[in-house]
Amino acid sequence: MYPSRPLPHLRLLILALITIVGANPASEWGPTVSRVYDTTDKIPLPNQGHLQVHDPNIILHNGSYYLFKGGPSVPIFKATNMTGPWSKIGTVLDGDSIIHTGNRSRPWAPTTIARDGTFYCYYTLSTHGSRKSAIGVATTTTLDGSPWTDHGAVIHTGDGEGSKVWPFTITNAIDASFITDNSTGKSYLNYGSFWHDIWQLPLSDDLLSIEDPGDPDAMQLTFLPHERVKPQEGSWMSYRDGYYYVWFSHGKCCKFTEGFPVRGMEYSIRVGRSKNVRGPFVDKDGQMLLDGGGSIVYASNHGKVYAPGGIGVLDGNETTPDILYYHYLNTSIGFFDSDAHLGWNLLNYSDGWPFVVDGILMSADSGTMAYLPNCFYLTIVMFSWLYIWS
Ligand SMILES: *[C@@H]1O[C@H](CO)[C@@H](O)[C@H](O)[C@H]1NC(C)=O
Ligand SMILES: *[C@@H]1O[C@H](CO)[C@@H](O)[C@H](O)[C@H]1NC(C)=O
Ligand SMILES: *[C@@H]1O[C@H](CO)[C@@H](O)[C@H](O)[C@H]1NC(C)=O
Ligand SMILES: *[C@@H]1O[C@H](CO)[C@@H](O)[C@H](O)[C@H]1NC(C)=O
Ligand SMILES: *[C@@H]1O[C@H](CO)[C@@H](O)[C@H](O)[C@H]1NC(C)=O
Ligand SMILES: *[C@@H]1O[C@H](CO)[C@@H](O)[C@H](O)[C@H]1NC(C)=O
Ligand SMILES: *[C@@H]1O[C@H](CO)[C@@H](O)[C@H](O)[C@H]1NC(C)=O
């Protein structure tokens, strides 16, 4: 049911409140939302050449970084340093995917892994707002120049082979990520978006298909049980010191030029952990990820970085830190999806919980701590006045 309109004087009060809150954004928001900004105050590290990406994926191989991103045929870029500059070296697919779902020429959210000399690139085919989706996989043995082989779909939801089997009847086959159980060597595919959020499936040993496709041993990893819209997607899984970390993006990813969400409901990067690759996962406050939990690691900050998400983690070693990478919008550049840039920061851990740290070449950003892009604030005020006078 739609609430009836407040009385005129109440409308004026609401407007006054919005204006005051907007003018003083740092202090007037509830604890959950203000925590977003308190915990994330690091500007992304350099991105020479301003590489534009959506849902980046990066692997380190033979001393070079290889970046895969959502885009026509899955573009591949290469750099010798995370700071860039990045040069395009090819695409994963020759043309359209062999899967007949979504936009076959424009896959989303690739995740590439290396196993025994072969590279596996899991990619997504879908369209906005639809559960008719598929995760496909392509392989190659060398990243520079050699052609990839497209093996087609690993899973389908909504439509296509296997889509009538639970949990493909209730989930959305997008945003693949990958993890190997450190004690058993078994590999898993994580996926999901909105609907029933993020899920995990055991992969067959060939990594090209799932185990038991007629009755998969599926596990749900995250869920927002109390919200009608369940904006969690783009999972990633990492392993460090006995813990599996499930990372995901929470909130609105795209189409900000058509409207901004309530502050804090734009993309932010969240995490939970478990000693078991299959969960259950909990956040820093002990809340289950199946019950809406997820600790914020990185989010909009300084009034410059907006809606970071589409993440991955590049594992460090004894001498190099882990790296969190993502895409974000720079509020001085623009809010079109195509304006999204590559961002990255070094990670450190406290009691086994990751946090973003300063790193090389940090430019001292004098940031006025305005927090909100001005156009967002203006949009709210404008709509409030329209509402008063309508
Ligand atoms: C590794 O990188 C070096 C230097 O870029 C190159 O000469 C060599 O061919 C590469 N090796 C492989 C196996 O790709
Ligand atoms: C990347 O570039 C930065 C800045 O020039 C430099 O400090 C760093 O050592 C480089 N890293 C590698 C792995 O070459
Ligand atoms: C598929 O994606 C391409 C590239 O973004 C776009 O040009 C094309 O219009 C899309 N096709 C459909 C049917 O949406
Ligand atoms: C488990 O992790 C350790 C250290 O990260 C590694 O040396 C070992 O090979 C891993 N085992 C498996 C089965 O992946
Ligand atoms: C750690 O990783 C860096 C590359 O990021 C590599 O140069 C170095 O050799 C690695 N160190 C160890 C101990 O594996
Ligand atoms: C945002 O873009 C402006 C203008 O190009 C640039 O000066 C600034 O460094 C960028 N900030 C971030 C965090 O990308
Ligand atoms: C990482 O965090 C720990 C606290 O957990 C701190 O003692 C250490 O100095 C930090 N290391 C770096 C490189 O920031």
Short mmCIF file of C-alpha atoms and ligand atoms in Angstrom, two decimals:
data_model
loop_
_atom_site.label_atom_id
_atom_site.label_comp_id
_atom_site.label_asym_id
_atom_site.label_seq_id
_atom_site.Cartn_x
_atom_site.Cartn_y
_atom_site.Cartn_z
CA MET A 1 0.00 0.00 0.00
CA TYR A 2 1.13 3.52 -0.78
CA PRO A 3 1.28 5.80 2.25
CA SER A 4 -0.96 8.85 2.05
CA ARG A 5 0.75 12.18 1.74
CA PRO A 6 1.76 14.10 4.84
CA LEU A 7 -0.04 17.36 5.57
CA PRO A 8 1.47 20.51 4.01
CA HIS A 9 3.18 21.72 7.18
CA LEU A 10 4.62 18.25 7.64
CA ARG A 11 5.95 18.41 4.11
CA LEU A 12 7.74 21.65 4.94
CA LEU A 13 9.21 20.03 8.03
CA ILE A 14 10.45 17.10 5.91
CA LEU A 15 12.02 19.51 3.45
CA ALA A 16 13.73 21.42 6.26
CA LEU A 17 15.05 18.15 7.67
CA ILE A 18 16.36 16.99 4.29
CA THR A 19 18.06 20.36 3.81
CA ILE A 20 19.69 20.29 7.24
CA VAL A 21 20.78 16.66 6.93
CA GLY A 22 22.10 17.25 3.43
CA ALA A 23 24.07 20.29 4.56
CA ASN A 24 25.62 18.32 7.38
CA PRO A 25 26.01 14.84 5.96
CA ALA A 26 28.78 13.66 8.25
CA SER A 27 26.78 13.61 11.44
CA GLU A 28 23.09 13.12 10.78
CA TRP A 29 22.86 9.55 9.53
CA GLY A 30 22.20 6.37 11.43
CA PRO A 31 25.04 4.22 12.78
CA THR A 32 25.00 1.63 9.97
CA VAL A 33 25.33 4.15 7.20
CA SER A 34 27.79 6.46 8.91
CA ARG A 35 29.98 3.44 9.65
CA VAL A 36 30.35 3.04 5.89
CA TYR A 37 32.20 6.32 5.76
CA ASP A 38 34.06 5.97 9.04
CA THR A 39 35.73 2.74 8.00
CA THR A 40 36.73 3.66 4.47
CA ASP A 41 38.77 6.75 3.94
CA LYS A 42 41.44 5.59 1.52
CA ILE A 43 41.63 6.91 -2.01
CA PRO A 44 42.33 4.29 -4.72
CA LEU A 45 45.97 3.87 -5.73
CA PRO A 46 47.15 5.14 -9.14
CA ASN A 47 45.52 4.00 -12.36
CA GLN A 48 47.77 5.42 -15.05
CA GLY A 49 45.85 5.93 -18.26
CA HIS A 50 42.58 5.85 -16.28
CA LEU A 51 41.63 2.37 -17.43
CA GLN A 52 37.85 2.15 -17.52
CA VAL A 53 36.46 -1.12 -16.27
CA HIS A 54 33.34 -2.74 -14.96
CA ASP A 55 33.80 -5.86 -12.83
CA PRO A 56 37.58 -6.16 -13.22
CA ASN A 57 39.44 -9.41 -12.64
CA ILE A 58 43.22 -9.51 -12.31
CA ILE A 59 45.73 -12.34 -12.18
CA LEU A 60 49.50 -12.21 -11.76
CA HIS A 61 51.34 -14.48 -14.16
CA ASN A 62 55.03 -14.64 -15.09
CA GLY A 63 55.71 -11.20 -13.56
CA SER A 64 52.85 -9.41 -15.36
CA TYR A 65 49.33 -8.45 -14.34
CA TYR A 66 46.55 -9.58 -16.71
CA LEU A 67 43.21 -7.83 -16.38
CA PHE A 68 39.90 -9.19 -17.70
CA LYS A 69 36.75 -7.08 -17.67
CA GLY A 70 33.12 -7.12 -18.67
CA GLY A 71 32.92 -5.96 -22.30
CA PRO A 72 32.61 -7.14 -25.91
CA SER A 73 34.10 -10.67 -26.11
CA VAL A 74 35.83 -10.11 -22.67
CA PRO A 75 38.74 -7.71 -23.23
CA ILE A 76 42.19 -8.63 -21.83
CA PHE A 77 44.73 -6.01 -20.71
CA LYS A 78 48.29 -6.40 -19.47
CA ALA A 79 50.64 -4.31 -17.28
CA THR A 80 53.90 -4.87 -15.44
CA ASN A 81 52.68 -2.88 -12.45
CA MET A 82 49.29 -2.53 -10.77
CA THR A 83 49.68 1.23 -11.24
CA GLY A 84 49.40 0.65 -15.00
CA PRO A 85 49.54 1.75 -17.73
CA TRP A 86 47.49 -1.13 -19.13
CA SER A 87 47.60 -2.20 -22.77
CA LYS A 88 44.95 -4.24 -24.50
CA ILE A 89 46.34 -7.56 -25.72
CA GLY A 90 43.19 -9.25 -27.02
CA THR A 91 39.88 -10.79 -26.04
CA VAL A 92 38.88 -14.13 -24.55
CA LEU A 93 36.19 -14.90 -27.14
CA ASP A 94 36.63 -14.52 -30.91
CA GLY A 95 33.14 -13.14 -31.30
CA ASP A 96 29.83 -14.18 -29.77
CA SER A 97 29.74 -16.78 -27.01
CA ILE A 98 28.43 -20.18 -28.12
CA ILE A 99 25.77 -19.90 -25.37
CA HIS A 100 22.36 -18.68 -26.56
CA THR A 101 21.40 -16.50 -23.58
CA GLY A 102 21.48 -12.78 -22.81
CA ASN A 103 23.74 -10.58 -24.90
CA ARG A 104 26.14 -13.11 -26.46
CA SER A 105 28.53 -10.43 -27.70
CA ARG A 106 28.85 -8.61 -24.38
CA PRO A 107 29.73 -10.91 -21.45
CA TRP A 108 29.93 -9.54 -17.90
CA ALA A 109 32.13 -10.10 -14.89
CA PRO A 110 34.85 -12.56 -15.94
CA THR A 111 36.93 -14.53 -13.42
CA THR A 112 40.09 -16.22 -14.66
CA ILE A 113 42.09 -18.81 -12.75
CA ALA A 114 45.20 -20.88 -13.53
CA ARG A 115 45.37 -24.62 -12.93
CA ASP A 116 48.16 -26.97 -14.10
CA GLY A 117 49.21 -24.75 -17.02
CA THR A 118 45.67 -24.02 -18.24
CA PHE A 119 43.74 -20.76 -17.75
CA TYR A 120 39.98 -20.97 -17.20
CA CYS A 121 37.90 -17.84 -17.77
CA TYR A 122 34.37 -18.01 -16.31
CA TYR A 123 32.13 -15.36 -17.87
CA THR A 124 28.49 -14.29 -17.54
CA LEU A 125 25.75 -13.81 -20.11
CA SER A 126 22.62 -12.02 -18.99
CA THR A 127 20.64 -8.81 -19.34
CA HIS A 128 19.77 -6.24 -16.66
CA GLY A 129 16.98 -7.26 -14.31
CA SER A 130 16.60 -10.76 -15.78
CA ARG A 131 17.23 -14.17 -14.26
CA LYS A 132 17.70 -15.67 -17.75
CA SER A 133 21.43 -15.99 -17.38
CA ALA A 134 24.34 -18.36 -17.85
CA ILE A 135 27.91 -18.77 -16.67
CA GLY A 136 30.21 -20.01 -19.43
CA VAL A 137 33.86 -21.01 -19.44
CA ALA A 138 36.71 -20.66 -21.96
CA THR A 139 40.26 -22.03 -21.68
CA THR A 140 43.72 -21.37 -23.08
CA THR A 141 47.28 -22.43 -22.28
CA THR A 142 48.99 -19.06 -22.86
CA LEU A 143 47.63 -15.64 -22.07
CA ASP A 144 49.61 -13.73 -24.72
CA GLY A 145 48.26 -14.29 -28.19
CA SER A 146 47.00 -17.84 -28.08
CA PRO A 147 43.34 -18.42 -28.98
CA TRP A 148 40.89 -19.50 -26.30
CA THR A 149 38.45 -22.39 -26.58
CA ASP A 150 34.87 -21.60 -25.59
CA HIS A 151 33.34 -24.60 -23.78
CA GLY A 152 29.93 -22.99 -23.34
CA ALA A 153 27.69 -23.02 -20.29
CA VAL A 154 28.58 -24.40 -16.87
CA ILE A 155 25.16 -23.43 -15.46
CA HIS A 156 21.95 -21.75 -16.66
CA THR A 157 19.15 -20.09 -14.69
CA GLY A 158 15.72 -19.02 -15.88
CA ASP A 159 16.06 -20.80 -19.20
CA GLY A 160 18.35 -23.34 -20.88
CA GLU A 161 19.82 -26.73 -20.03
CA GLY A 162 19.57 -27.65 -16.33
CA SER A 163 17.66 -24.51 -15.39
CA LYS A 164 14.70 -26.54 -14.05
CA VAL A 165 16.92 -28.03 -11.32
CA TRP A 166 17.07 -26.42 -7.84
CA PRO A 167 18.73 -23.99 -7.03
CA PHE A 168 18.78 -22.78 -10.65
CA THR A 169 15.03 -22.32 -10.33
CA ILE A 170 15.49 -19.53 -7.74
CA THR A 171 18.97 -18.05 -8.33
CA ASN A 172 20.66 -15.90 -11.00
CA ALA A 173 23.64 -17.44 -12.84
CA ILE A 174 25.89 -14.39 -12.97
CA ASP A 175 29.18 -13.15 -11.47
CA ALA A 176 31.25 -16.32 -11.15
CA SER A 177 34.07 -16.66 -8.67
CA PHE A 178 36.24 -19.61 -7.81
CA ILE A 179 37.85 -21.21 -4.75
CA THR A 180 39.77 -24.37 -4.00
CA ASP A 181 39.38 -26.02 -0.61
CA ASN A 182 42.83 -25.95 0.92
CA SER A 183 42.42 -29.22 2.80
CA THR A 184 40.75 -31.35 0.12
CA GLY A 185 41.89 -29.67 -3.12
CA LYS A 186 38.26 -29.59 -4.29
CA SER A 187 37.16 -26.54 -6.33
CA TYR A 188 33.90 -24.60 -6.12
CA LEU A 189 32.05 -22.10 -8.27
CA ASN A 190 30.40 -19.21 -6.41
CA TYR A 191 27.79 -17.13 -8.18
CA GLY A 192 24.63 -15.11 -7.74
CA SER A 193 22.91 -11.79 -7.69
CA PHE A 194 19.70 -10.42 -6.14
CA TRP A 195 16.90 -13.03 -6.00
CA HIS A 196 18.42 -15.50 -3.49
CA ASP A 197 21.83 -13.80 -3.38
CA ILE A 198 25.09 -15.78 -3.42
CA TRP A 199 25.51 -19.55 -3.83
CA GLN A 200 28.25 -22.16 -4.14
CA LEU A 201 28.50 -25.35 -6.22
CA PRO A 202 31.14 -28.09 -6.33
CA LEU A 203 32.94 -28.18 -9.71
CA SER A 204 33.93 -31.40 -11.49
CA ASP A 205 37.64 -32.13 -11.70
CA ASP A 206 37.76 -30.80 -15.30
CA LEU A 207 36.55 -27.39 -13.96
CA LEU A 208 34.30 -27.14 -17.03
CA SER A 209 31.12 -28.47 -15.43
CA ILE A 210 29.50 -28.83 -12.03
CA GLU A 211 29.27 -32.07 -10.07
CA ASP A 212 25.91 -33.83 -10.03
CA PRO A 213 24.12 -31.42 -12.39
CA GLY A 214 20.81 -33.25 -11.77
CA ASP A 215 21.07 -32.80 -7.98
CA PRO A 216 23.90 -30.40 -7.17
CA ASP A 217 25.27 -30.09 -3.64
CA ALA A 218 24.51 -26.35 -3.61
CA MET A 219 25.15 -24.16 -0.58
CA GLN A 220 23.79 -20.68 -0.02
CA LEU A 221 26.49 -18.29 1.22
CA THR A 222 24.72 -14.95 1.73
CA PHE A 223 21.13 -13.76 2.00
CA LEU A 224 19.09 -10.69 2.93
CA PRO A 225 16.02 -12.42 4.39
CA HIS A 226 14.19 -9.29 5.49
CA GLU A 227 14.47 -7.13 2.38
CA ARG A 228 12.17 -7.31 -0.60
CA VAL A 229 15.01 -6.41 -2.98
CA LYS A 230 18.18 -8.35 -2.16
CA PRO A 231 21.07 -6.39 -3.66
CA GLN A 232 24.07 -8.66 -3.12
CA GLU A 233 26.18 -9.84 -6.06
CA GLY A 234 29.65 -10.08 -7.57
CA SER A 235 31.10 -12.52 -5.07
CA TRP A 236 34.77 -13.30 -4.63
CA MET A 237 36.38 -15.88 -2.37
CA SER A 238 39.87 -15.77 -0.92
CA TYR A 239 41.77 -17.96 1.53
CA ARG A 240 44.24 -16.74 4.11
CA ASP A 241 45.60 -18.21 7.34
CA GLY A 242 42.89 -20.81 7.79
CA TYR A 243 39.93 -18.59 6.87
CA TYR A 244 37.85 -18.45 3.69
CA TYR A 245 36.61 -14.93 3.00
CA VAL A 246 33.50 -14.34 0.95
CA TRP A 247 33.53 -10.83 -0.52
CA PHE A 248 30.59 -9.29 -2.34
CA SER A 249 29.10 -6.02 -3.54
CA HIS A 250 26.02 -4.73 -1.76
CA GLY A 251 23.64 -2.12 -3.19
CA LYS A 252 23.00 -0.46 -6.51
CA CYS A 253 25.74 -0.93 -9.12
CA CYS A 254 24.67 0.97 -12.19
CA LYS A 255 22.48 3.44 -14.04
CA PHE A 256 23.04 6.28 -11.57
CA THR A 257 22.28 8.82 -14.29
CA GLU A 258 18.69 7.55 -14.05
CA GLY A 259 18.57 8.09 -10.28
CA PHE A 260 20.57 7.79 -7.09
CA PRO A 261 19.63 5.43 -4.26
CA VAL A 262 19.42 6.47 -0.61
CA ARG A 263 22.89 7.20 0.69
CA GLY A 264 24.74 4.01 1.61
CA MET A 265 22.58 1.92 -0.72
CA GLU A 266 24.97 2.38 -3.63
CA TYR A 267 27.57 -0.37 -4.14
CA SER A 268 29.88 -1.05 -1.21
CA ILE A 269 32.36 -3.87 -0.67
CA ARG A 270 31.55 -6.30 2.15
CA VAL A 271 33.07 -9.44 3.59
CA GLY A 272 32.45 -12.37 5.90
CA ARG A 273 34.61 -15.36 6.82
CA SER A 274 34.47 -19.03 7.76
CA LYS A 275 36.95 -21.78 8.56
CA ASN A 276 34.97 -23.99 6.21
CA VAL A 277 34.91 -23.23 2.49
CA ARG A 278 31.18 -24.08 2.51
CA GLY A 279 30.34 -21.78 5.41
CA PRO A 280 28.50 -20.70 7.41
CA PHE A 281 30.06 -17.25 7.02
CA VAL A 282 29.89 -14.55 9.70
CA ASP A 283 30.88 -10.90 9.73
CA LYS A 284 33.08 -8.99 12.16
CA ASP A 285 30.11 -8.38 14.49
CA GLY A 286 29.25 -12.08 14.54
CA GLN A 287 26.22 -11.70 12.28
CA MET A 288 25.57 -14.56 9.88
CA LEU A 289 25.84 -13.68 6.22
CA LEU A 290 22.71 -15.79 5.68
CA ASP A 291 20.96 -13.34 7.99
CA GLY A 292 21.97 -10.10 6.26
CA GLY A 293 25.50 -9.81 7.71
CA GLY A 294 28.59 -8.50 5.93
CA SER A 295 31.29 -6.11 7.21
CA ILE A 296 32.05 -3.11 5.03
CA VAL A 297 35.66 -3.02 3.85
CA TYR A 298 35.42 -0.26 1.26
CA ALA A 299 32.69 2.16 0.23
CA SER A 300 32.06 5.65 -1.14
CA ASN A 301 34.48 8.13 0.43
CA HIS A 302 35.85 11.68 0.32
CA GLY A 303 32.95 12.75 -1.91
CA LYS A 304 35.19 11.51 -4.77
CA VAL A 305 34.87 7.73 -4.80
CA TYR A 306 31.31 6.55 -5.41
CA ALA A 307 29.83 3.04 -5.45
CA PRO A 308 32.97 0.86 -5.45
CA GLY A 309 32.31 -2.82 -6.20
CA GLY A 310 32.81 -5.62 -8.71
CA ILE A 311 35.75 -6.79 -6.63
CA GLY A 312 38.53 -9.30 -6.56
CA VAL A 313 41.46 -9.98 -4.27
CA LEU A 314 44.96 -10.66 -5.56
CA ASP A 315 46.73 -12.88 -3.05
CA GLY A 316 50.01 -11.59 -1.65
CA ASN A 317 52.77 -13.69 -0.13
CA GLU A 318 55.26 -13.35 2.76
CA THR A 319 56.65 -10.14 1.29
CA THR A 320 53.76 -8.58 -0.68
CA PRO A 321 50.35 -7.63 0.74
CA ASP A 322 47.02 -8.80 -0.62
CA ILE A 323 45.44 -6.33 -3.05
CA LEU A 324 41.74 -5.46 -3.20
CA TYR A 325 40.69 -4.29 -6.67
CA TYR A 326 37.31 -3.02 -7.85
CA HIS A 327 35.62 -0.48 -10.07
CA TYR A 328 34.35 2.89 -8.83
CA LEU A 329 32.90 6.13 -10.11
CA ASN A 330 34.90 9.32 -9.70
CA THR A 331 32.31 11.98 -8.83
CA SER A 332 34.29 14.67 -10.68
CA ILE A 333 34.23 12.60 -13.88
CA GLY A 334 30.71 11.21 -14.20
CA PHE A 335 28.05 8.68 -13.28
CA PHE A 336 27.56 6.76 -16.51
CA ASP A 337 28.34 3.04 -16.21
CA SER A 338 31.05 3.58 -18.83
CA ASP A 339 32.75 6.10 -16.48
CA ALA A 340 33.68 3.34 -14.00
CA HIS A 341 37.43 3.14 -13.38
CA LEU A 342 39.81 0.54 -12.04
CA GLY A 343 40.55 1.11 -8.36
CA TRP A 344 42.79 -0.84 -6.01
CA ASN A 345 44.24 -0.69 -2.51
CA LEU A 346 46.55 -2.76 -0.40
CA LEU A 347 44.97 -4.87 2.33
CA ASN A 348 46.11 -5.55 5.85
CA TYR A 349 44.42 -7.73 8.47
CA SER A 350 43.64 -7.21 12.12
CA ASP A 351 42.53 -10.30 14.08
CA GLY A 352 42.02 -11.88 10.68
CA TRP A 353 39.68 -9.12 9.46
CA PRO A 354 40.79 -7.28 6.29
CA PHE A 355 41.08 -3.50 6.09
CA VAL A 356 42.26 -1.17 3.36
CA VAL A 357 45.59 0.60 3.99
CA ASP A 358 47.60 3.43 2.50
CA GLY A 359 50.18 2.34 0.01
CA ILE A 360 52.65 3.54 -2.55
CA LEU A 361 52.24 6.92 -4.17
CA MET A 362 49.30 7.99 -2.05
CA SER A 363 48.39 11.41 -3.30
CA ALA A 364 47.41 13.57 -0.34
CA ASP A 365 43.81 14.30 -1.17
CA SER A 366 42.78 17.37 0.77
CA GLY A 367 39.17 16.08 0.37
CA THR A 368 36.60 18.35 1.96
CA MET A 369 34.86 15.25 3.33
CA ALA A 370 31.68 16.34 1.60
CA TYR A 371 30.78 12.63 1.42
CA LEU A 372 27.95 13.04 -1.07
CA PRO A 373 28.36 14.03 -4.67
CA ASN A 374 26.75 17.45 -4.87
CA CYS A 375 24.47 16.45 -7.72
CA PHE A 376 23.02 13.71 -5.51
CA TYR A 377 22.21 16.18 -2.76
CA LEU A 378 20.77 18.62 -5.28
CA THR A 379 18.60 15.85 -6.74
CA ILE A 380 17.11 15.12 -3.32
CA VAL A 381 16.42 18.79 -2.60
CA MET A 382 14.96 19.35 -6.07
CA PHE A 383 12.63 16.36 -5.78
CA SER A 384 11.58 17.48 -2.31
CA TRP A 385 10.51 20.89 -3.64
CA LEU A 386 8.68 19.27 -6.55
CA TYR A 387 6.90 17.10 -4.03
CA ILE A 388 5.90 20.09 -1.88
CA TRP A 389 4.44 21.93 -4.84
CA SER A 390 2.83 19.02 -6.64
C1 LIG B 1 57.72 -14.60 -19.12
O1 LIG B 1 57.96 -13.21 -19.28
C2 LIG B 1 59.22 -12.95 -19.92
C3 LIG B 1 59.47 -11.45 -19.85
O2 LIG B 1 58.30 -10.71 -20.10
C4 LIG B 1 59.15 -13.49 -21.36
O3 LIG B 1 60.37 -13.25 -22.00
C5 LIG B 1 58.87 -14.98 -21.29
O4 LIG B 1 58.69 -15.49 -22.60
C6 LIG B 1 57.61 -15.26 -20.48
N1 LIG B 1 57.47 -16.70 -20.29
C7 LIG B 1 56.34 -17.31 -20.55
C8 LIG B 1 56.33 -18.79 -20.30
O5 LIG B 1 55.35 -16.73 -20.97
C1 LIG B 2 55.08 -0.17 -9.30
O1 LIG B 2 55.31 1.22 -9.45
C2 LIG B 2 55.54 1.89 -8.21
C3 LIG B 2 55.59 3.38 -8.49
O2 LIG B 2 56.43 3.65 -9.57
C4 LIG B 2 56.79 1.36 -7.56
O3 LIG B 2 56.99 1.99 -6.30
C5 LIG B 2 56.63 -0.15 -7.35
O4 LIG B 2 57.82 -0.69 -6.83
C6 LIG B 2 56.28 -0.84 -8.66
N1 LIG B 2 55.99 -2.23 -8.38
C7 LIG B 2 56.47 -3.21 -9.09
C8 LIG B 2 56.04 -4.59 -8.69
O5 LIG B 2 57.22 -3.02 -10.04
C1 LIG B 3 24.88 -6.33 -26.90
O1 LIG B 3 25.99 -5.58 -26.43
C2 LIG B 3 26.59 -4.76 -27.41
C3 LIG B 3 27.85 -4.18 -26.82
O2 LIG B 3 27.61 -3.53 -25.60
C4 LIG B 3 25.59 -3.69 -27.84
O3 LIG B 3 26.15 -2.87 -28.83
C5 LIG B 3 24.35 -4.38 -28.38
O4 LIG B 3 23.36 -3.41 -28.69
C6 LIG B 3 23.79 -5.38 -27.38
N1 LIG B 3 22.75 -6.17 -28.01
C7 LIG B 3 21.56 -6.30 -27.48
C8 LIG B 3 20.60 -7.18 -28.22
O5 LIG B 3 21.25 -5.77 -26.42
C1 LIG B 4 47.01 -25.08 1.49
O1 LIG B 4 47.64 -23.83 1.73
C2 LIG B 4 49.05 -23.92 1.89
C3 LIG B 4 49.57 -22.56 2.29
O2 LIG B 4 48.80 -21.53 1.73
C4 LIG B 4 49.66 -24.44 0.60
O3 LIG B 4 51.05 -24.57 0.75
C5 LIG B 4 49.05 -25.80 0.27
O4 LIG B 4 49.52 -26.24 -1.00
C6 LIG B 4 47.55 -25.70 0.21
N1 LIG B 4 46.98 -27.03 0.01
C7 LIG B 4 46.09 -27.30 -0.94
C8 LIG B 4 45.57 -28.71 -0.98
O5 LIG B 4 45.68 -26.47 -1.73
C1 LIG B 5 55.94 -12.61 -3.74
O1 LIG B 5 55.28 -12.09 -4.90
C2 LIG B 5 56.10 -11.21 -5.67
C3 LIG B 5 55.27 -10.70 -6.81
O2 LIG B 5 54.18 -9.99 -6.38
C4 LIG B 5 57.32 -11.95 -6.19
O3 LIG B 5 58.14 -11.04 -6.89
C5 LIG B 5 58.07 -12.57 -5.02
O4 LIG B 5 59.09 -13.39 -5.54
C6 LIG B 5 57.14 -13.43 -4.16
N1 LIG B 5 57.86 -13.86 -2.98
C7 LIG B 5 57.77 -15.10 -2.52
C8 LIG B 5 58.54 -15.39 -1.26
O5 LIG B 5 57.12 -15.97 -3.10
C1 LIG B 6 38.93 12.08 -9.90
O1 LIG B 6 39.10 12.79 -11.10
C2 LIG B 6 39.80 14.01 -10.94
C3 LIG B 6 39.74 14.72 -12.28
O2 LIG B 6 40.23 13.91 -13.31
C4 LIG B 6 41.22 13.71 -10.48
O3 LIG B 6 41.93 14.91 -10.28
C5 LIG B 6 41.17 12.92 -9.18
O4 LIG B 6 42.47 12.50 -8.80
C6 LIG B 6 40.28 11.68 -9.33
N1 LIG B 6 40.14 11.04 -8.03
C7 LIG B 6 40.02 9.75 -7.90
C8 LIG B 6 39.89 9.23 -6.50
O5 LIG B 6 39.99 8.98 -8.87
C1 LIG B 7 49.03 -4.43 9.63
O1 LIG B 7 48.17 -4.35 10.71
C2 LIG B 7 48.76 -4.71 11.94
C3 LIG B 7 47.67 -4.72 12.98
O2 LIG B 7 46.83 -5.79 12.71
C4 LIG B 7 49.87 -3.73 12.27
O3 LIG B 7 50.51 -4.13 13.47
C5 LIG B 7 50.87 -3.71 11.13
O4 LIG B 7 51.83 -2.71 11.36
C6 LIG B 7 50.18 -3.43 9.83
N1 LIG B 7 51.13 -3.56 8.74
C7 LIG B 7 51.19 -2.70 7.74
C8 LIG B 7 52.23 -2.98 6.71
O5 LIG B 7 50.45 -1.74 7.64
#
